[in-house]
XYZ file of C-alpha atoms in Angstrom:
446
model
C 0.000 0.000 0.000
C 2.863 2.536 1.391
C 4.891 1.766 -2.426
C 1.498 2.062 -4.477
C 0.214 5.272 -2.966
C 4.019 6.778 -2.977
C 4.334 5.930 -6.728
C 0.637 6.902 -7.794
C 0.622 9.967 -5.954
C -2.865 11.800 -6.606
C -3.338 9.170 -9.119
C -3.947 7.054 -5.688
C -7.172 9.239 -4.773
C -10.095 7.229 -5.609
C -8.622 4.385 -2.972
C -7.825 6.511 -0.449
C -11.073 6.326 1.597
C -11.258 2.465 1.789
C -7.486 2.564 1.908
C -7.955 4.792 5.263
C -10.474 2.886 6.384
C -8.960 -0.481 6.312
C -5.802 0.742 7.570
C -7.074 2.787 10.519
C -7.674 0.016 13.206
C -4.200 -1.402 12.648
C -2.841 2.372 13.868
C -3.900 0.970 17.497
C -3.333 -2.986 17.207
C -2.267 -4.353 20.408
C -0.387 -7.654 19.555
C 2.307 -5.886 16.963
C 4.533 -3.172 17.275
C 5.499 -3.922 13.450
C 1.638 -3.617 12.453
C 1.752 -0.180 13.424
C 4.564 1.141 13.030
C 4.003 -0.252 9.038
C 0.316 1.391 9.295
C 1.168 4.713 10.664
C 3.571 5.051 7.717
C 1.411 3.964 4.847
C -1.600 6.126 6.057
C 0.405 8.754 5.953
C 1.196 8.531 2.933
C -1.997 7.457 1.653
C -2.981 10.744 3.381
C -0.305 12.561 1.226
C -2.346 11.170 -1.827
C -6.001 12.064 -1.027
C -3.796 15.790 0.261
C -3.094 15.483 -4.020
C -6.132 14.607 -5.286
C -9.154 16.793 -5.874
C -11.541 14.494 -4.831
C -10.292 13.473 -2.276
C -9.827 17.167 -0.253
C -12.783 16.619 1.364
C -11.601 13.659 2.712
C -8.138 14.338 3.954
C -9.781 17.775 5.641
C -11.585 15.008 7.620
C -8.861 12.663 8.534
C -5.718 15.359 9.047
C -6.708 15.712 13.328
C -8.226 12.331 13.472
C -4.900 10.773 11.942
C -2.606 12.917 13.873
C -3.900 12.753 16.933
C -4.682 8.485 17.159
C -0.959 8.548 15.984
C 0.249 10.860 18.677
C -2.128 8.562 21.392
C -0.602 5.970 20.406
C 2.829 7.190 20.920
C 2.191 7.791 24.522
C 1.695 3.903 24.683
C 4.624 2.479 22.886
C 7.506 1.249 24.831
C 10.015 4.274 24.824
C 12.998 1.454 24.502
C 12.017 0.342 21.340
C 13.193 3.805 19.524
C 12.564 2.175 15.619
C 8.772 2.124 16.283
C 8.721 4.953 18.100
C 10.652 6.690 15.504
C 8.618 5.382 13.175
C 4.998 6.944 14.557
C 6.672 10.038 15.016
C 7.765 10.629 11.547
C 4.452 9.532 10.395
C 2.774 11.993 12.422
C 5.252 15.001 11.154
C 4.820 13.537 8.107
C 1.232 13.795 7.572
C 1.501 17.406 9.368
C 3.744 18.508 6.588
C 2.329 16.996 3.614
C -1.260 19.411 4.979
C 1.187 22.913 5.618
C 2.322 21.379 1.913
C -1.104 21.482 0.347
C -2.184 25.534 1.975
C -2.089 27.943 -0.188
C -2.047 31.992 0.315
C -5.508 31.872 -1.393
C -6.984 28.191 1.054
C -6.456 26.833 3.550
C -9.500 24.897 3.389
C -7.893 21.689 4.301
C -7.113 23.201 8.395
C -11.544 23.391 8.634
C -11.424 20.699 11.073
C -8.120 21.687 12.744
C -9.539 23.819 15.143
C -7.509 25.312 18.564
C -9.003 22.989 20.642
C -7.462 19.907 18.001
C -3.818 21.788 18.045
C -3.884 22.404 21.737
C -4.376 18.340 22.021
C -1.607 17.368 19.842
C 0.979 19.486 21.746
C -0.187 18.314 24.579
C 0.136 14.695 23.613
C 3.742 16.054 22.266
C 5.035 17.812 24.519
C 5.078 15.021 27.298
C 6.655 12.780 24.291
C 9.346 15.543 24.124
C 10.131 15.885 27.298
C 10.842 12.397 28.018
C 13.118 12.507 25.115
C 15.107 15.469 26.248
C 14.950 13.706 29.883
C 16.883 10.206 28.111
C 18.663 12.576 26.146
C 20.131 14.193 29.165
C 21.057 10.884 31.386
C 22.636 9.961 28.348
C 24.664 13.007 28.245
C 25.775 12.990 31.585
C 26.972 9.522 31.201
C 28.919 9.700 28.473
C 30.429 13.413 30.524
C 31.783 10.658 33.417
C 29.216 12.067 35.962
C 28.058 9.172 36.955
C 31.495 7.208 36.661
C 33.990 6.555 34.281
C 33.076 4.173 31.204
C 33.656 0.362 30.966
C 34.917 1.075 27.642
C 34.729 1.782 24.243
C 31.790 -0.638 23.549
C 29.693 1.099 26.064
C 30.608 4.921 24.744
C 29.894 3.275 21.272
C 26.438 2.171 22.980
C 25.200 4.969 24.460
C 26.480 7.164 21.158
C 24.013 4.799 19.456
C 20.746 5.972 21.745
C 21.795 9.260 21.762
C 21.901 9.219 17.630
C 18.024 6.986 18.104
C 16.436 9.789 20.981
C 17.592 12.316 18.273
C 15.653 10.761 15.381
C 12.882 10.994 17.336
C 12.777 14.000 18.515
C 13.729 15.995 15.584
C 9.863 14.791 14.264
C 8.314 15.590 17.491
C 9.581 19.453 17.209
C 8.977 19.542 13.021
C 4.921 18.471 14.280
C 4.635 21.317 17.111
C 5.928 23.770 14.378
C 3.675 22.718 11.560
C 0.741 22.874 14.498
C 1.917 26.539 15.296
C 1.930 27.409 11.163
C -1.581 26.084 10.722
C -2.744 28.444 13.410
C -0.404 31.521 13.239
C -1.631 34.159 15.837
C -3.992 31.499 16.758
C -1.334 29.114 18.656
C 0.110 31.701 20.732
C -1.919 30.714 23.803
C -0.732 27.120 22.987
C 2.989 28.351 23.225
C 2.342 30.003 26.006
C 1.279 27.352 28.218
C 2.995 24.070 26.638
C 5.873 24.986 24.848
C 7.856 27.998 26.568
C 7.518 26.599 29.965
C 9.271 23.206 28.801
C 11.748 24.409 26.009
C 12.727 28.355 26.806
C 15.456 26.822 29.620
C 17.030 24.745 26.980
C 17.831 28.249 25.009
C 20.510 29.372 27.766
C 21.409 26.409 29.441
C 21.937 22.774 28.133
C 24.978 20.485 27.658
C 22.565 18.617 24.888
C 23.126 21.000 21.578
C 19.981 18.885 20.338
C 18.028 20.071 23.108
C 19.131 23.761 22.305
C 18.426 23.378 18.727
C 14.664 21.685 19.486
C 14.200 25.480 21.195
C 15.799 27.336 19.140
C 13.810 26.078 16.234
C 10.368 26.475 17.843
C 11.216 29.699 19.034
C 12.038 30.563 15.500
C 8.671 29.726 14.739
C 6.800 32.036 17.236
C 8.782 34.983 16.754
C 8.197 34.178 12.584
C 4.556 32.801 12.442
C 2.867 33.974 15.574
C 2.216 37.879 15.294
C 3.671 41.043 16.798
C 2.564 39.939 20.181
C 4.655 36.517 19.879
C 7.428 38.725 18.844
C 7.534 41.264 21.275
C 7.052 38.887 24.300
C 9.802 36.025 23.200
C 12.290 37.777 20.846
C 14.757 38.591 23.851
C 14.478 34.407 24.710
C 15.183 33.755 21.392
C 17.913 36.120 20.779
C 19.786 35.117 23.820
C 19.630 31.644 22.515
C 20.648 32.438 18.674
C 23.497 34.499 20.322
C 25.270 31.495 22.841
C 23.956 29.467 19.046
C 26.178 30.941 16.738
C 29.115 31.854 18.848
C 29.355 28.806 21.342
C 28.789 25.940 19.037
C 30.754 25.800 16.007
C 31.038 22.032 16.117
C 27.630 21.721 15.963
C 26.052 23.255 12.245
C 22.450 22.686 12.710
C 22.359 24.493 16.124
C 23.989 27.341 13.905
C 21.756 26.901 11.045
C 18.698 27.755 13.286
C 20.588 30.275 14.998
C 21.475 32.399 12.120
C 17.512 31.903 10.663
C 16.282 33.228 13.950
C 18.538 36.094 13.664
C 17.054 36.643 9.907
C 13.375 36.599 12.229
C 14.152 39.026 14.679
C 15.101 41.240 12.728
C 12.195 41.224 10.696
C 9.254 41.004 13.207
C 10.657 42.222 16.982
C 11.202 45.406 18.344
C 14.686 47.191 17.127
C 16.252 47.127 20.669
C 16.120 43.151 21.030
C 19.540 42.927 20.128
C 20.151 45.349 22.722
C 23.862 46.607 22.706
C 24.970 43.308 20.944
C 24.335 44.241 17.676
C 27.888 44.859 16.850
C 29.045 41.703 18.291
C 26.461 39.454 15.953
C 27.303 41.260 12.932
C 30.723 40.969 13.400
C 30.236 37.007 14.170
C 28.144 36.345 11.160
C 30.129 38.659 8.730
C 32.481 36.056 8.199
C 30.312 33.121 8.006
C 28.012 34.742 5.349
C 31.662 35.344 3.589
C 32.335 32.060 3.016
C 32.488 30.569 -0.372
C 29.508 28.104 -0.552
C 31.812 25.682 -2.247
C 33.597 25.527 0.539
C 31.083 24.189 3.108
C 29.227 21.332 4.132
C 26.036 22.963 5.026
C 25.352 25.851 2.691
C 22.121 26.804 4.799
C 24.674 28.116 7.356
C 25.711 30.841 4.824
C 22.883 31.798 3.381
C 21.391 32.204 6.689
C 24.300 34.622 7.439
C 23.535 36.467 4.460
C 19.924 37.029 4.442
C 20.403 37.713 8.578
C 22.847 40.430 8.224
C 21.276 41.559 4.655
C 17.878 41.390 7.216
C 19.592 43.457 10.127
C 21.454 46.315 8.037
C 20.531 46.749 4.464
C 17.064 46.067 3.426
C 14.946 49.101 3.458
C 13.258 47.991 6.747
C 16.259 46.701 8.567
C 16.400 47.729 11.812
C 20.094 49.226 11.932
C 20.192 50.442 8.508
C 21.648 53.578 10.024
C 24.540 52.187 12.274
C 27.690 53.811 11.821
C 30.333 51.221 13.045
C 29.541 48.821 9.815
C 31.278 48.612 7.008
C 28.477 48.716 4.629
C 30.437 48.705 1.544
C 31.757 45.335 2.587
C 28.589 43.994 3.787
C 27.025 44.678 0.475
C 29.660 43.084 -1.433
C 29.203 39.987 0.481
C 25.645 40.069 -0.040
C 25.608 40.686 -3.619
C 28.465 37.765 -4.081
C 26.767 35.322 -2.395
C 23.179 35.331 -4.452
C 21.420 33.833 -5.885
C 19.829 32.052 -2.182
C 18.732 28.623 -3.021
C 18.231 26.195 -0.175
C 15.453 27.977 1.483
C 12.745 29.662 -0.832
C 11.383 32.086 1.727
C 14.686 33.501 2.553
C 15.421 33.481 -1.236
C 12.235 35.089 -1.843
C 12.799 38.142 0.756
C 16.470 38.040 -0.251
C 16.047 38.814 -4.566
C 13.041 40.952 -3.366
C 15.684 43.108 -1.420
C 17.860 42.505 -4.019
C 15.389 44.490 -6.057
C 15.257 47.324 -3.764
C 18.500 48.022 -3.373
C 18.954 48.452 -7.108
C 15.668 50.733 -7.180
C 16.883 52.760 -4.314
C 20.500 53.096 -5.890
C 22.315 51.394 -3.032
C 23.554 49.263 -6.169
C 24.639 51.001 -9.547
C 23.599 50.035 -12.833
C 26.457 50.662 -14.825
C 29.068 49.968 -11.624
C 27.235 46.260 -10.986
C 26.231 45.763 -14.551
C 27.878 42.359 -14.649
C 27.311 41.112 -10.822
C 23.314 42.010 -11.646
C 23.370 39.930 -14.694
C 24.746 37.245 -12.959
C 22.636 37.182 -10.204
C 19.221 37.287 -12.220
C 20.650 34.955 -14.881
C 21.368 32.628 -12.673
C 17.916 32.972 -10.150
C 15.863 32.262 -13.431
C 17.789 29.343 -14.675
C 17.602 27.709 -11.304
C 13.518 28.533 -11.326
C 12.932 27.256 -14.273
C 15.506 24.315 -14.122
C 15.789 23.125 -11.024
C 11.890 24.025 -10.187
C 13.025 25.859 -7.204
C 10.855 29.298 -6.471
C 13.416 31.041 -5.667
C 11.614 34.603 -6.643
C 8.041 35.630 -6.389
C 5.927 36.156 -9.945
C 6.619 40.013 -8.907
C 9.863 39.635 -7.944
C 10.350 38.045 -11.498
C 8.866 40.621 -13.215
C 11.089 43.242 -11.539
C 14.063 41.360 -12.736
C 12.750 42.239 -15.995
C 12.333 45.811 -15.739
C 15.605 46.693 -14.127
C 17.536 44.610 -17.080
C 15.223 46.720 -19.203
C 16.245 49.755 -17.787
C 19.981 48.718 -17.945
C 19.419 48.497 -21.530
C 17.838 51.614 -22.025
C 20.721 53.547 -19.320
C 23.477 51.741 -20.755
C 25.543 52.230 -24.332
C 25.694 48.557 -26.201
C 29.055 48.068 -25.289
C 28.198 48.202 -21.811
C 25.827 45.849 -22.075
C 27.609 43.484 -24.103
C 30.987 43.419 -22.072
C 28.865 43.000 -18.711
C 26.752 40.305 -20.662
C 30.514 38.297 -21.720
C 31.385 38.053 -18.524
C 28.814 35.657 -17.089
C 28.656 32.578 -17.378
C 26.855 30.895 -20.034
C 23.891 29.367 -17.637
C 23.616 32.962 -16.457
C 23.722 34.225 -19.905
C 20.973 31.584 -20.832
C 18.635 33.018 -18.177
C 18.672 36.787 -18.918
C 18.033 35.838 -22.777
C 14.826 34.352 -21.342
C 13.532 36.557 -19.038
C 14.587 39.344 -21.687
C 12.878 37.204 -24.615
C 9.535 37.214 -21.908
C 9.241 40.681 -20.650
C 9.711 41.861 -24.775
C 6.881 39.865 -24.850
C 4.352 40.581 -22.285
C 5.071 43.966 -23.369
């Protein structure tokens, strides 16, 4: 069932009810942990399928709380030892979480009607009890392999313990992806949820914690509030989460994704909280993530770590909105330079999206010259387009797209031929290929 629904997609839809249906019961079934482990992943993605097809909306609006929450209940009953079918409910539950955020659109949402407050406020509260114990393993773990509670027999038994360490993470990497997509279906909505289930149990973890997964479970959801939640969200946990994103990117270099969701939550504040939640460290992060968002992607591992640089420090100083636009003690020239270099973004779409948008700006506003960037501009809308229509990446909104087009019309128009044509050489060919298109479409919508 799990290979035929995967393969069929919304194809799949007219045997997703009975599908459901048949598979349902065996979510709960007493004498096998294999049974439903195996279920909870095929009705997920059976759910993924009637998520697909038309006809079937109606029908995975009906099952998205039921499924998710019989999933999480039965969490709460498995044996926490047995970490594979533990692992394997939780993933199904973020699973079918994500594959609903995946189907909302700016325009419906119509698949959340049954996902009501009181449903969200149920699943984190199934969750959070889930996480905690998690953390709590997570922690005795920690301390043993630290010596607290004795030295080691060995190398077998550090090899042992690295093992459950590595299986507590899998599982609760799905049980914070699940509280997020719950906070994103509700927005303003979950605040009260946050408030009552989540900070209490996950704001220590921001300032405090030998467990970097434990920081990065609360920096991530934290993230989320500041991002999804409203002004209010922002405003009452942007100094938590800045505090955390601080000791994130300066205390753990060892330790990417904890700096990956450091550096995004950055991006956040300074988008959504007040300008003074940085306080008097402002200096101090951009100085940190100046040479991080330097770095040649080619030259890293994890390139979301530098693109999170840029967009935070693009976010913080040069955007039109950007809270310390004005400050005096950055070298803006530099800044822009790096900022410039490093596009296009392409391993998150939002940040790419804000990113080209400012991108845009700052060539409206005159922050970057026409004739002086002639070549890095090509470049870096040459390249965005190819990778849209190539790679099937939105990387830039329809508008963003179009504005593309005007300013490379209004190079043409500002510029002699020979301008044009010696910053045009100088890209590369892929780049090249893009401008001719976008060129070749705006001649023609016009």
């Amino acid at each position: 069932v799990y290979e035929h629904a995967a393969a069929l997609g919304k194809s799949f839809g007219p045997y997703c009810k009975t599908t459901l249906e048949a598979l349902f019961p065996l979510l709960t079934f007493q004498y096998s942990a294999d049974i439903r482990s195996t279920a909870s992943q095929a009705a997920s993605i059976v759910f993924d399928s009637a998520c697909q097809s038309e006809e079937s909306t109606e029908l995975a609006t009906q099952y998205l709380h039921i499924l998710s929450s019989t999933i999480c209940k039965q969490m709460l009953n498995e044996d926490p030892e047995d970490t594979e079918v533990c692992y394997a409910l939780a993933e199904a539950l973020s699973d079918t979480l994500f594959f609903a955020h995946r189907t909302i659109s700016s325009s419906s949402r119509c698949i959340l009607k049954n996902f009501t407050f009181h449903e969200a406020e149920g699943i984190v509260k199934l969750l959070m009890p889930l996480m905690t114990s998690c953390l709590q393993r997570r922690k005795k773990i920690v301390e043993t392999l630290e010596g607290r509670g004795g030295a080691l027999s060995g190398e077998d038994e550090k090899n042992d313990l690295l093992k459950a360490l590595e299986n507590e993470q899998q599982i609760l990497t799905p049980l914070v992806d699940s509280v997020g997509y719950s906070m994103k279906f509700l927005k303003e909505g979950f605040l009260p949820i946050f408030d009552k289930e989540v900070a209490p149990i996950l704001g220590p973890y921001l300032k405090t914690s030998s467990d970097t997964r434990a920081r990065y479970a609360a920096i991530c959801l934290f993230d989320d509030v500041v991002e999804h939640c409203g002004p209010d969200a922002a405003s009452r946990y942007g100094s938590q989460l800045a505090e955390g994103a601080m000791i994130g990117i300066t205390n753990h270099p060892s330790d990417e994704d904890v700096q990956q969701v450091s550096l995004y939550g950055l991006a956040q504040i300074a988008r959504y909280c007040p300008p003074n939640t940085l306080g008097g460290e402002v200096q101090s992060v951009i100085s940190t993530m100046l040479p991080l968002a330097g770095t040649p992607k080619d030259n890293v591992d994890n390139v979301f770590i530098v693109e999170n640089a840029v967009s935070a420090l693009a976010s913080l100083v040069l955007f039109k909105d950007a809270p310390f636009r004005e400050i005096k003690s950055v070298d803006k020239t530099q800044l822009l330079s790096t900022f410039v270099r490093q596009l296009p973004l392409q391993e998150d779409e939002d940040e790419a999206k804000i990113c080209h948008a400012g991108f845009c700006d700052l060539i409206e506003e005159g922050v970057i010259s026409l004739a002086s960037s002639a070549p890095e501009i090509m470049r870096v809308i040459g390249e965005t387009v190819v990778w849209i229509q190539e790679e099937e990446q939105e990387l830039a909104s329809p508008g963003t797209q179009l504005r593309f087009g005007q300013i490379l019309m209004q190079m043409r128009t500002s510029m002699t031929e020979d301008m044009m044509n010696t910053a045009f050489s100088s890209i590369s060919p892929e780049a090249q290929m893009g401008v001719n298109v976008l060129m070749n479409q705006f001649g023609q919508s016009n």
